[in-house]
Short mmCIF file of C-alpha atoms in Angstrom, two decimals:
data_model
loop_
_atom_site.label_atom_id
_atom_site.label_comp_id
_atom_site.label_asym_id
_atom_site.label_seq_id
_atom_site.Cartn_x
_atom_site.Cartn_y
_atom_site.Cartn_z
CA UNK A 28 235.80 126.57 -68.71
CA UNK A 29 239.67 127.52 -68.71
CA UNK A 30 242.11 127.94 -70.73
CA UNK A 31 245.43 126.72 -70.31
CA UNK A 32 247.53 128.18 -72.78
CA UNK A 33 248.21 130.67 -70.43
CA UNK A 34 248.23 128.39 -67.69
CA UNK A 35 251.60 126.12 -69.97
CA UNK A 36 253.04 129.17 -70.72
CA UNK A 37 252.94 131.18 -67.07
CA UNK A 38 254.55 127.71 -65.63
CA UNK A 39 257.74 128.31 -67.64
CA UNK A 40 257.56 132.00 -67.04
CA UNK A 41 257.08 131.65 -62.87
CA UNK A 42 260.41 131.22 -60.93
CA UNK A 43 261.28 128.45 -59.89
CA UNK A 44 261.58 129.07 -56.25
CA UNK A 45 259.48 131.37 -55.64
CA UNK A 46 257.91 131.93 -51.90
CA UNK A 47 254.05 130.80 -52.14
CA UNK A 48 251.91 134.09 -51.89
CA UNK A 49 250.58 134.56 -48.50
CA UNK A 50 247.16 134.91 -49.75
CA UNK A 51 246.73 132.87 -51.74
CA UNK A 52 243.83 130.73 -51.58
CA UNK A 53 241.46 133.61 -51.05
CA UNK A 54 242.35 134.94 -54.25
CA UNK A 55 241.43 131.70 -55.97
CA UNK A 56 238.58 132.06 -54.18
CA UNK A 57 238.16 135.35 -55.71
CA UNK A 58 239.17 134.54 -59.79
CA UNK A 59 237.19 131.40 -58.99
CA UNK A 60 234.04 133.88 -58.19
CA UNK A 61 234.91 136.00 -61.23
CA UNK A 62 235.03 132.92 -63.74
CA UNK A 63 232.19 131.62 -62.39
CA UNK A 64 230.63 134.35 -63.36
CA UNK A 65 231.93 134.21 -67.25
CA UNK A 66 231.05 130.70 -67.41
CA UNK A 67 227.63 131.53 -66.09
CA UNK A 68 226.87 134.00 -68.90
CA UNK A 69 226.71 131.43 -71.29
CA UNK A 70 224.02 129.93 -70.10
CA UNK A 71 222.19 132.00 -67.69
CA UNK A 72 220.53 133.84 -70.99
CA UNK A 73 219.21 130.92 -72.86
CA UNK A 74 215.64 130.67 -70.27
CA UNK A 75 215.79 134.14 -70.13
CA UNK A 76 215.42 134.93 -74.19
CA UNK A 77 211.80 134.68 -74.49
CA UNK A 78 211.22 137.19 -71.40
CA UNK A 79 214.05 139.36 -72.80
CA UNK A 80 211.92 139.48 -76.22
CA UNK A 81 208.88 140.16 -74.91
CA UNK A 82 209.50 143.01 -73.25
CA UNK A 83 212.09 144.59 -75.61
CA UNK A 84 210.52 143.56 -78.38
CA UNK A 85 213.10 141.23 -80.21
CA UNK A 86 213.19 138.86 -83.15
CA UNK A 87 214.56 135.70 -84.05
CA UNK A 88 217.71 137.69 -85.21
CA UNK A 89 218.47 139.55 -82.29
CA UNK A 90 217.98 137.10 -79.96
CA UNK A 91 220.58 134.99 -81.78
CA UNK A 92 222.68 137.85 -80.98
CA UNK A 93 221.78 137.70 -77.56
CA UNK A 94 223.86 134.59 -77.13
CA UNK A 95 226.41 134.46 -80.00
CA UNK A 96 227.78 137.92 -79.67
CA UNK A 97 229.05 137.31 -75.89
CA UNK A 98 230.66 133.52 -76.74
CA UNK A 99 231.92 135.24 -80.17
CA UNK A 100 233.97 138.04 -78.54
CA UNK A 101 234.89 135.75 -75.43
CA UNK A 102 236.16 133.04 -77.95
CA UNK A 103 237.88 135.56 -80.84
CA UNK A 104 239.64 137.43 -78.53
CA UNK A 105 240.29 134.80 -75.52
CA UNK A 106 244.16 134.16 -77.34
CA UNK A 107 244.84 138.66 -77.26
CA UNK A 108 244.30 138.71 -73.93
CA UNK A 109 246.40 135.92 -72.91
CA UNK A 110 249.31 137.70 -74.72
CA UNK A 111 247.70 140.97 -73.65
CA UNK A 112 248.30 139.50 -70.13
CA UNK A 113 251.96 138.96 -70.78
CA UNK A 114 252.91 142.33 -72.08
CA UNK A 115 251.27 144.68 -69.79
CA UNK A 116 251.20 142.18 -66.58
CA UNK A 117 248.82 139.59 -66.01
CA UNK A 118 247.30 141.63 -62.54
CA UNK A 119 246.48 144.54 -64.74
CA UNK A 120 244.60 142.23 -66.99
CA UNK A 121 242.59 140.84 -64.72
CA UNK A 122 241.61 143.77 -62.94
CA UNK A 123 240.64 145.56 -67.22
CA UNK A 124 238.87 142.39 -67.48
CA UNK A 125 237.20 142.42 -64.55
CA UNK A 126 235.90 146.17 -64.64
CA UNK A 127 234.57 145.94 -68.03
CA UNK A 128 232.67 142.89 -67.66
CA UNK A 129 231.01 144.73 -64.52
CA UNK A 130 230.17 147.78 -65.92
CA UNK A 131 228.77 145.92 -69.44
CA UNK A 132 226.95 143.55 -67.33
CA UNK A 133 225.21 146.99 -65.87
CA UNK A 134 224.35 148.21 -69.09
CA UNK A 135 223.15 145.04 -70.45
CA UNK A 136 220.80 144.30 -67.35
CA UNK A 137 219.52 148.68 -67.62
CA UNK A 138 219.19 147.74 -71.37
CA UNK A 139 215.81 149.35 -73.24
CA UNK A 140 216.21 148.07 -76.35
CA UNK A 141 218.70 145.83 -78.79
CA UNK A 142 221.62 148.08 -79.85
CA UNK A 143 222.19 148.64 -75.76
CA UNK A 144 221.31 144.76 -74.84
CA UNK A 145 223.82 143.21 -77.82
CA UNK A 146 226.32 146.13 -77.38
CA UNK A 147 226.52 145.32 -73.52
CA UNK A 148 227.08 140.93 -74.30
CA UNK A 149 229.69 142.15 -76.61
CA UNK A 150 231.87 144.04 -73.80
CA UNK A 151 231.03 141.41 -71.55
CA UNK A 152 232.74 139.15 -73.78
CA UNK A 153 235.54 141.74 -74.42
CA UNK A 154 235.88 141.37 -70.98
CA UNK A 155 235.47 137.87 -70.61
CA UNK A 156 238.70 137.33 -72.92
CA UNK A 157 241.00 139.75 -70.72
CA UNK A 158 239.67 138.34 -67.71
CA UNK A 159 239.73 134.35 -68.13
CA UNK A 160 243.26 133.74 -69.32
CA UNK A 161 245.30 136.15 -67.44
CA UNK A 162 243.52 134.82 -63.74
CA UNK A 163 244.59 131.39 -64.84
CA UNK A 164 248.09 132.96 -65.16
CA UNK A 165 247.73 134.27 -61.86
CA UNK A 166 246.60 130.87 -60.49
CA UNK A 167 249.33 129.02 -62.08
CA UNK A 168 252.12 131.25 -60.62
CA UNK A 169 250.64 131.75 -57.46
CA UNK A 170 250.92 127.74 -56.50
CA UNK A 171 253.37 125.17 -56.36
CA UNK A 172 253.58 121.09 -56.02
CA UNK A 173 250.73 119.49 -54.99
CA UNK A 174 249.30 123.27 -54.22
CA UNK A 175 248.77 123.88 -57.85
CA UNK A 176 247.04 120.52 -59.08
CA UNK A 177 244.25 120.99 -56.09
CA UNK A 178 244.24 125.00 -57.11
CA UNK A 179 243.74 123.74 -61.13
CA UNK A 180 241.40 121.24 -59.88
CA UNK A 181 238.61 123.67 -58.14
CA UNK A 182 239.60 126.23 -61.13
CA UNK A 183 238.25 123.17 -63.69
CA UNK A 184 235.47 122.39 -61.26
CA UNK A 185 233.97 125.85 -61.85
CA UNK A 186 233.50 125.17 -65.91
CA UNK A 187 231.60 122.21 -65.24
CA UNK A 188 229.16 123.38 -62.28
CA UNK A 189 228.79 126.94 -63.90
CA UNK A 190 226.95 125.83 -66.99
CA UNK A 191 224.98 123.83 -64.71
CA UNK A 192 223.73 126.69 -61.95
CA UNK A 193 223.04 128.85 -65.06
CA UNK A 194 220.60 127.25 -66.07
CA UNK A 195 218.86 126.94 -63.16
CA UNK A 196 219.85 130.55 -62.15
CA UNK A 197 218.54 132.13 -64.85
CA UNK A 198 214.92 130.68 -64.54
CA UNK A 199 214.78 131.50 -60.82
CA UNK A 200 215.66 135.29 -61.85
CA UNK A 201 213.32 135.27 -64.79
CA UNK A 202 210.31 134.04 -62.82
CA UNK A 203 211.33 136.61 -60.24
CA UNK A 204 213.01 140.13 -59.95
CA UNK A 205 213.28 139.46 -63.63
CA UNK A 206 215.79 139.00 -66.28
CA UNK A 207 217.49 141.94 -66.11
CA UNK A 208 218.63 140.49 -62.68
CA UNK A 209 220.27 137.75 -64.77
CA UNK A 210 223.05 140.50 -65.35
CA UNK A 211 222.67 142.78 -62.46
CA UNK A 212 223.87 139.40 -60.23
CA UNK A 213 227.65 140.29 -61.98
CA UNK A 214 227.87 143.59 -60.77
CA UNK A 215 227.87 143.22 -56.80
CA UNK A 216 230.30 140.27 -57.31
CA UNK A 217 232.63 142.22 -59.81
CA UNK A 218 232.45 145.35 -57.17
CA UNK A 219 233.22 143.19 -54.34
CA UNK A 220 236.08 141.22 -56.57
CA UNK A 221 237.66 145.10 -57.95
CA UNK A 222 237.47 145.85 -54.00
CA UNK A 223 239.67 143.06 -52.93
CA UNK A 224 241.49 141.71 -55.12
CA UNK A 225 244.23 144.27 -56.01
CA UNK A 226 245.63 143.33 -52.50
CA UNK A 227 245.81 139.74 -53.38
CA UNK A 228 247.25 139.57 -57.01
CA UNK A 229 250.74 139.36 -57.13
CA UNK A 230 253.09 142.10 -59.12
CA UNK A 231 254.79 140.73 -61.71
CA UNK A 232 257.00 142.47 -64.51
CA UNK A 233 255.48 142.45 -68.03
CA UNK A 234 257.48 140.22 -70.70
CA UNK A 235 258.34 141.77 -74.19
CA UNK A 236 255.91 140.52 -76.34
CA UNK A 237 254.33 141.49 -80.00
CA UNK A 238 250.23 141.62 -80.07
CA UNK A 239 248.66 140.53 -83.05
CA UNK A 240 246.07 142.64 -83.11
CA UNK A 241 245.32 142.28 -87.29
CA UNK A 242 244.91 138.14 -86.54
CA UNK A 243 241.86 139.13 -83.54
CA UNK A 244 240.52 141.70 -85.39
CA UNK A 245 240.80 139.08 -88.61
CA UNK A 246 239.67 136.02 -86.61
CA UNK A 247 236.33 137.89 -84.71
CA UNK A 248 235.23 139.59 -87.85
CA UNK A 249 235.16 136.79 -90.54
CA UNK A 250 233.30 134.53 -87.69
CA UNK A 251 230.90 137.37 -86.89
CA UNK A 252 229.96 137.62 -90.72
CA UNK A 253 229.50 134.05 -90.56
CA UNK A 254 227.17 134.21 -87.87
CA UNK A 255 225.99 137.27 -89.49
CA UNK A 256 225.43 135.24 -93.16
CA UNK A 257 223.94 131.91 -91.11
CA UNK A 258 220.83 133.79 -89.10
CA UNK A 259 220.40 136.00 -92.26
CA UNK A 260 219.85 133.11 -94.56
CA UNK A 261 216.96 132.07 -92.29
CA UNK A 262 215.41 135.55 -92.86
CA UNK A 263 215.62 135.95 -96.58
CA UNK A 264 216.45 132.43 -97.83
CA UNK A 265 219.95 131.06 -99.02
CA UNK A 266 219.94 132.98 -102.76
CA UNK A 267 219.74 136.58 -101.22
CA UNK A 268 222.40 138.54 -101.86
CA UNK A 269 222.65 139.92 -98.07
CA UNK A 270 222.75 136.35 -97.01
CA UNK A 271 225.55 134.99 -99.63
CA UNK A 272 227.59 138.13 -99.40
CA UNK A 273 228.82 138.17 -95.65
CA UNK A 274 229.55 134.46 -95.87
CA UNK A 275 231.63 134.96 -99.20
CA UNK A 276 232.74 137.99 -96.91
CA UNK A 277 233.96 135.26 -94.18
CA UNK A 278 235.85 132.81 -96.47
CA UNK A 279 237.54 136.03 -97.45
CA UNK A 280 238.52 137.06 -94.04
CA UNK A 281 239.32 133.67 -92.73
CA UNK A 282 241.69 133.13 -95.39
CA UNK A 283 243.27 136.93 -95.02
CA UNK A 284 243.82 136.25 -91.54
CA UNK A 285 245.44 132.85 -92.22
CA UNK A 286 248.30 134.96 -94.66
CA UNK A 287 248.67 137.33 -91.55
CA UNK A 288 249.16 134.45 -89.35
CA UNK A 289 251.67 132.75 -91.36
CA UNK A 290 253.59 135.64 -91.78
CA UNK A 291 253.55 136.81 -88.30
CA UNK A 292 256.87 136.91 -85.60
CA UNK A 293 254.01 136.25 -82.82
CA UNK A 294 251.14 134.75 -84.44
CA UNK A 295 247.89 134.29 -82.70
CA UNK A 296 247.32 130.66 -84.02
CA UNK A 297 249.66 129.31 -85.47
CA UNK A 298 248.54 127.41 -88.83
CA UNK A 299 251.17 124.56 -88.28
CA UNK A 300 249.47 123.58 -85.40
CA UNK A 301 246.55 122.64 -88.16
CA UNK A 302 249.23 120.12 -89.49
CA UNK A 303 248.69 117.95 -86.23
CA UNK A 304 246.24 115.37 -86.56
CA UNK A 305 245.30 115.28 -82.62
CA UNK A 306 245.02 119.05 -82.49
CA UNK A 307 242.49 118.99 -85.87
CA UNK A 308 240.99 115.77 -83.98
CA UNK A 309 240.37 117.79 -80.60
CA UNK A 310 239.23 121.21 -82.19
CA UNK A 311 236.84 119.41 -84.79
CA UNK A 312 235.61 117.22 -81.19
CA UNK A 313 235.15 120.21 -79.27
CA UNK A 314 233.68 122.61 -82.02
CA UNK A 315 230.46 119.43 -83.00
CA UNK A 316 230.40 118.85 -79.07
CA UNK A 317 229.63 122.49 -78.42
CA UNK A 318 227.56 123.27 -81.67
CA UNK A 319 225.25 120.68 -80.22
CA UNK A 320 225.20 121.39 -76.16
CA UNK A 321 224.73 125.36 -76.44
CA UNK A 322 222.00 124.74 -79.35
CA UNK A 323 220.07 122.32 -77.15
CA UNK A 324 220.49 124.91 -74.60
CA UNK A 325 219.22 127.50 -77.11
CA UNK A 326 216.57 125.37 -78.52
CA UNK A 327 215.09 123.47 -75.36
CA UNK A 328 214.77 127.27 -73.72
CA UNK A 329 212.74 128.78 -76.08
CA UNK A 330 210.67 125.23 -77.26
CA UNK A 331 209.29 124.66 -73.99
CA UNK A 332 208.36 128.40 -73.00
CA UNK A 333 206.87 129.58 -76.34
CA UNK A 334 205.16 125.98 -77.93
CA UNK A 335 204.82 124.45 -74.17
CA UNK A 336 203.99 127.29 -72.09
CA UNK A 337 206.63 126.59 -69.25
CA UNK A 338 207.33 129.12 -66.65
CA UNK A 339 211.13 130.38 -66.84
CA UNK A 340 211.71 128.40 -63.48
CA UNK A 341 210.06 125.28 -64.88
CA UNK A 342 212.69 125.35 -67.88
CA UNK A 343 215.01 126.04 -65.63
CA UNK A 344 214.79 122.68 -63.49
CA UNK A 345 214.19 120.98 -67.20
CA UNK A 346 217.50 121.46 -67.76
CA UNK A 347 218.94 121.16 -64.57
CA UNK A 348 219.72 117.26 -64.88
CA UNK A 349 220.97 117.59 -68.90
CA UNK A 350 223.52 120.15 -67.40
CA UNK A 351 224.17 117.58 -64.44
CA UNK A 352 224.00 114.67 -67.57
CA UNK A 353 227.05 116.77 -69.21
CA UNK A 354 229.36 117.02 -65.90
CA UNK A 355 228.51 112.93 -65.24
CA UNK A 356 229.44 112.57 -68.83
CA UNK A 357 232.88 114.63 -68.83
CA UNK A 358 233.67 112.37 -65.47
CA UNK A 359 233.16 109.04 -67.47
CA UNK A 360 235.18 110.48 -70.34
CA UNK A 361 238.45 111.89 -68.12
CA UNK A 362 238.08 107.51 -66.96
CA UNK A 363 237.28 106.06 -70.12
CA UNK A 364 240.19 107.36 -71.92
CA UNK A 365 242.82 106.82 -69.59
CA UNK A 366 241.67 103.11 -70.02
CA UNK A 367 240.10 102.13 -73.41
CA UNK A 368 241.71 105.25 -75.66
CA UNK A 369 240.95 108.38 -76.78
CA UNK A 370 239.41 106.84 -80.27
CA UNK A 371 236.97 104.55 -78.52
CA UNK A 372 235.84 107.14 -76.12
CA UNK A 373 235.09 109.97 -78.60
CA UNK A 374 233.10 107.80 -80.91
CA UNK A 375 230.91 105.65 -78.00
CA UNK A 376 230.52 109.63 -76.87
CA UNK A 377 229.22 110.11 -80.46
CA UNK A 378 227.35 107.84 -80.23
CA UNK A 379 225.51 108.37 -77.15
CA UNK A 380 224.68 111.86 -78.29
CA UNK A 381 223.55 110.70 -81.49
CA UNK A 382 221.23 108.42 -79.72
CA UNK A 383 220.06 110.46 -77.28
CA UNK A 384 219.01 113.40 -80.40
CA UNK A 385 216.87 110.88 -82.19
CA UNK A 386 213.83 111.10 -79.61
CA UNK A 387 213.78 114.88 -80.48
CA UNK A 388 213.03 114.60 -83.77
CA UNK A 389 209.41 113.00 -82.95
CA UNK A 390 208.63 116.73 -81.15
CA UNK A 391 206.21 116.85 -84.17
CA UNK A 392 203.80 114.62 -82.89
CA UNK A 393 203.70 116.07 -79.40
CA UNK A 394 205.21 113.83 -77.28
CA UNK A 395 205.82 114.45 -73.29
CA UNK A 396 208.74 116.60 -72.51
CA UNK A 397 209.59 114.22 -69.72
CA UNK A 398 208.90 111.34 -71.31
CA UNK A 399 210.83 112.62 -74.81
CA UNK A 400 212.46 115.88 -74.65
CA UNK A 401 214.22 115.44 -71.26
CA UNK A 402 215.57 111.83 -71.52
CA UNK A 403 216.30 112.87 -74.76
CA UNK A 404 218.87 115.63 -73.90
CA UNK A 405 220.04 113.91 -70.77
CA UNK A 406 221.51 111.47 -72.44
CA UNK A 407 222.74 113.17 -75.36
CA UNK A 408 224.53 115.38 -73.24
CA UNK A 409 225.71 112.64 -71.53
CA UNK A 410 227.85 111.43 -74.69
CA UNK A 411 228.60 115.08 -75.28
CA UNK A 412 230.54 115.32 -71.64
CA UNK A 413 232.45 112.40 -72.81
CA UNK A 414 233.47 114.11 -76.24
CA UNK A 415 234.19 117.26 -74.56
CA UNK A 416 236.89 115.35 -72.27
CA UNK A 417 238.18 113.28 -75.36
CA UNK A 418 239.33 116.48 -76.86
CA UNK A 419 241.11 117.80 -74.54
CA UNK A 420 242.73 115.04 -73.44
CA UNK A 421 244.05 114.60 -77.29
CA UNK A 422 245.03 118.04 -78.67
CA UNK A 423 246.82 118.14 -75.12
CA UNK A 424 248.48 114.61 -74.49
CA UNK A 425 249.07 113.81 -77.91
CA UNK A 426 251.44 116.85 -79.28
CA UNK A 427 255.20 118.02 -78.24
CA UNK A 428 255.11 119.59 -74.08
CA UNK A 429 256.62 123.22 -75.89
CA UNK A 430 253.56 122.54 -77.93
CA UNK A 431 250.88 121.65 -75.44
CA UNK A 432 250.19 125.53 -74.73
CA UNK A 433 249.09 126.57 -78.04
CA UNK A 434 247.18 123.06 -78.87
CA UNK A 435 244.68 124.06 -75.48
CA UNK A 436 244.09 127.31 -77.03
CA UNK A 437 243.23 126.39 -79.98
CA UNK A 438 241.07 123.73 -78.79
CA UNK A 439 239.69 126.27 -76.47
CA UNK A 440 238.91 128.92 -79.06
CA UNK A 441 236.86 126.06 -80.86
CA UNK A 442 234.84 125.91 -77.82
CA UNK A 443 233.66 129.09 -78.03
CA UNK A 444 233.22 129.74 -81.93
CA UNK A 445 231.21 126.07 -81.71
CA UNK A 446 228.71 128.04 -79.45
CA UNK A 447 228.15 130.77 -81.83
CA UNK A 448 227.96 128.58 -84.94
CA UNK A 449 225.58 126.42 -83.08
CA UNK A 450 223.10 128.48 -82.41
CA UNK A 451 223.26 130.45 -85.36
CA UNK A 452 222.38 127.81 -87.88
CA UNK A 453 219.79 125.55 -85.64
CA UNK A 454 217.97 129.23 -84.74
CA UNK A 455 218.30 129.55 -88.89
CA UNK A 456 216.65 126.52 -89.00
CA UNK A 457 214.26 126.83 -86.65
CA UNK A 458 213.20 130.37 -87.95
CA UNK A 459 209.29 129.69 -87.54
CA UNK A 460 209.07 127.97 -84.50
CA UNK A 461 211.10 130.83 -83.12
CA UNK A 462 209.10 133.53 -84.24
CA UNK A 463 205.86 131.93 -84.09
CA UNK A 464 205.47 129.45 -81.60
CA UNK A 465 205.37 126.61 -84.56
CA UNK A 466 206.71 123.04 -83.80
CA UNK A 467 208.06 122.12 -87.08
CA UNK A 468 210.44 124.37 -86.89
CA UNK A 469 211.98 123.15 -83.72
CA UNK A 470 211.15 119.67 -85.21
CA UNK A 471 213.59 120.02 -88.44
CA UNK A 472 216.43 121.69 -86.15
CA UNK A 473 216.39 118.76 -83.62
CA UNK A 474 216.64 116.69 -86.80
CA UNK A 475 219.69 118.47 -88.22
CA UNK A 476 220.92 117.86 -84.90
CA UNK A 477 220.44 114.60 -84.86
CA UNK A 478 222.13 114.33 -88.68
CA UNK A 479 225.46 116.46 -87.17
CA UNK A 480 226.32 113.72 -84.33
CA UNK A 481 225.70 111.20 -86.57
CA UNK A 482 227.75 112.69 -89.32
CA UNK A 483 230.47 113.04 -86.68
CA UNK A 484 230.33 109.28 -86.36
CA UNK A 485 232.94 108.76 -89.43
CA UNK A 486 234.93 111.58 -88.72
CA UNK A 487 235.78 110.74 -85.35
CA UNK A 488 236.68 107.15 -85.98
CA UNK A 489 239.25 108.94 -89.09
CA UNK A 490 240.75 111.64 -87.10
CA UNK A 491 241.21 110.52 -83.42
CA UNK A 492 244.30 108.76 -82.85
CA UNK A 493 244.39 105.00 -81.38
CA UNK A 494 245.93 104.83 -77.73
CA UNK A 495 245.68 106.05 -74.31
CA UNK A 496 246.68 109.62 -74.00
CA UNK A 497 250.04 110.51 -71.55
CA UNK A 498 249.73 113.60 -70.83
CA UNK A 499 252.88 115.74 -71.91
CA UNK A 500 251.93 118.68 -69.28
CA UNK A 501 249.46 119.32 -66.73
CA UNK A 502 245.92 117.70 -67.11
CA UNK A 503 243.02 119.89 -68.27
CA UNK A 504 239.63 119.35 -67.90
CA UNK A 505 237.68 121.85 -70.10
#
């Protein structure tokens, strides 16, 4: 996953002539590593939840948490560190980024109880958002020509593989040092990557530039008491008081940090940008797309170890091909648009996911995970590859080049928030199952699932515009 925004902006900011960095392709090599690693921490946790509850002792609520709280901080605060990169130097930011997501990956992986595990995935997505944008500034300046499409290319190549390994990676860990090991892995890599890298990373002088720190604060907190109202609501039912209040709480904060934006010399989103019909059209296409993938992830992980008794490592190889399903996907969407439109594309993505949910619905009468579950969420995540590339492709192609920058990151930020929304309301709805190895919980959720892509359908065919994308700047796969 990267984020261009920086990547648009850097471009105009590099000079022109610049001579190519000696050393450079073994410090993509190196930012390459250390995204890797933030993409990897996504996913890596979902097969490791049940093991992580077990011996910690953890509910349905916390392990929520466990997931949202990383892709909520990465996501809220992903657009402050990109201007966080350009006031105090991008090579400072990466290094910041770099050390704290170390050390919190050390502290979650020592962790001996909740406050420590969900305090550690929030600095590791702290860290996450200083690190991501400002090495794709890095990479962007550091390459020219044809240089810096191949150097973009492996950068976009990491997004798609490191969902993929996670998943894997996380039930090979589980099953044996443990799960703890799914976060000690970061901090070897991290040490090595602090060792080397200040050598590589190019000095560059900060820019003069205003940090909106009320919009991230703003932002992060009203989708935290979202999150916070959503997995509540599952506890105590939708007419308790601590469930209504921190969603009334978030309507109040969203809008608050909409008047700050508006008013702002530097805001962090711009609200025109909401005027745009592709940009609404990619961030509503990337926030269902994600919603869906990360709950299946969510879902599927804790379904087949608690109701099916699978070993981590079995659940890991489960999911190996829907994570390879999503990368196959993404490739026939980056094709399919170029030659039958964005419009098409998105909704025959639609509606492959859609298709590919229904089979999980019938969990309830105990079908065969490789018979139902699997095909199931291979080939919705199929369609969902295809919807992820759709909206790129159109908040990106389909807006002004001085706008292209700020479209990505927008779409971007969706990506992330769509995680934490995700699982928070299919975990909400699958309450029982989650706590108590029950099917019909997992049943309705899959369901609701099911009803989301499908209730997409009409909404994609209304937003996405007609036509084959031309790209106004520099590809971007997400």
């Amino acid at each position: 996953m990267s984020h261009p925004h920086r990547a648009a902006h850097a471009e105009h900011a590099a000079p022109p002539h610049e001579a190519p960095e000696p050393r450079r392709w073994l410090m993509l090599a190196l930012l390459c590593l250390a995204q890797f690693m933030l993409i990897l921490d996504v996913t890596v946790v979902n097969v490791a939840l049940p093991a992580m509850a077990a011996d910690l002792d953890l509910g349905r609520e916390t392990l929520t948490w466990v997931v949202t709280a990383y892709t909520l901080c990465f996501g809220g605060l992903m657009l402050l560190g990109g201007r966080l990169a350009d006031a105090v130097g991008a090579h400072r930011t990466v290094l910041a980024g770099l050390a704290v997501f170390t050390a919190a990956s050390l502290a979650t992986g020592l962790a001996t109880g909740a406050p420590t595990l969900l305090g550690g995935r929030i600095f590791q997505g702290v860290g996450a958002a200083l690190l991501s944008p400002s090495a794709l500034s890095m990479v962007t300046t550091s390459f020219q020509g044809e240089e810096r499409n191949k150097a973009l290319g492996a950068w976009a190549a990491v997004g798609g593989t490191g969902s993929a390994v996670g998943v894997l990676l996380g039930g090979v860990l589980t099953d044996g040092p443990g799960w703890e090991w799914v976060f000690y892995l970061n901090v070897p890599v991290g040490v090595l990557a602090l060792a080397t890298l200040p050598a590589l990373l190019p000095r560059r002088s900060p820019q003069p530039v205003r940090l909106d720190l009320p919009g991230a604060v703003l932002v992060t907190a009203g989708t935290a008491s979202l999150i916070y109202g959503l997995v509540r609501a599952g506890d105590v039912g939708w007419g308790d008081a601590t469930a209504v209040l921190p969603l009334l709480g978030a309507l109040v904060l969203y809008a608050a940090f909409v008047g700050v934006e508006r008013v702002s010399r530097a805001p962090l989103m711009d609200p025109r940008m909401f005027t745009r019909r592709p940009v609404v059209a990619g961030a509503f296409l990337m926030l269902v797309a994600t919603a869906l993938l990360i709950a299946f992830f969510f879902l599927g992980s804790v379904y087949l170890q608690r109701v099916r008794g699978f070993s981590p490592l079995r659940t890991g190889l489960v999911f190996l091909p829907v994570a390879v399903a999503t990368g196959v996907g993404a490739h026939l969407g980056s094709q399919l648009v170029s030659r039958i439109g964005s419009r098409v594309t998105a909704t025959a993505g639609m509606v492959v996911a859609a298709a590919g949910t229904l089979p999980l619905t019938w969990l309830a009468a105990d079908g065969s995970v490789y018979a139902g579950l699997l095909p199931g969420l291979a080939i919705a995540s199929l369609g969902i590859g295809a919807v992820f590339v759709t909206a790129t492709t159109t908040a990106l192609a389909m807006v002004a080049h001085e706008e292209a920058g700020l479209a990505s990151g927008v779409v971007n930020t969706f990506h992330e928030v769509g995680g934490s929304v995700g699982v928070a309301v299919m975990s909400t709805v699958a309450a029982a199952g989650i706590e108590h190895g029950a099917i019909g919980g997992f049943t309705d959720a899959f369901t609701l699932s099911a009803t989301v892509a499908a209730a997409s359908l009409p909404v994609t065919l209304l937003l996405v515009p007609r036509g084959k994308p031309q790209l106004t700047g520099r590809p971007h796969m997400h």
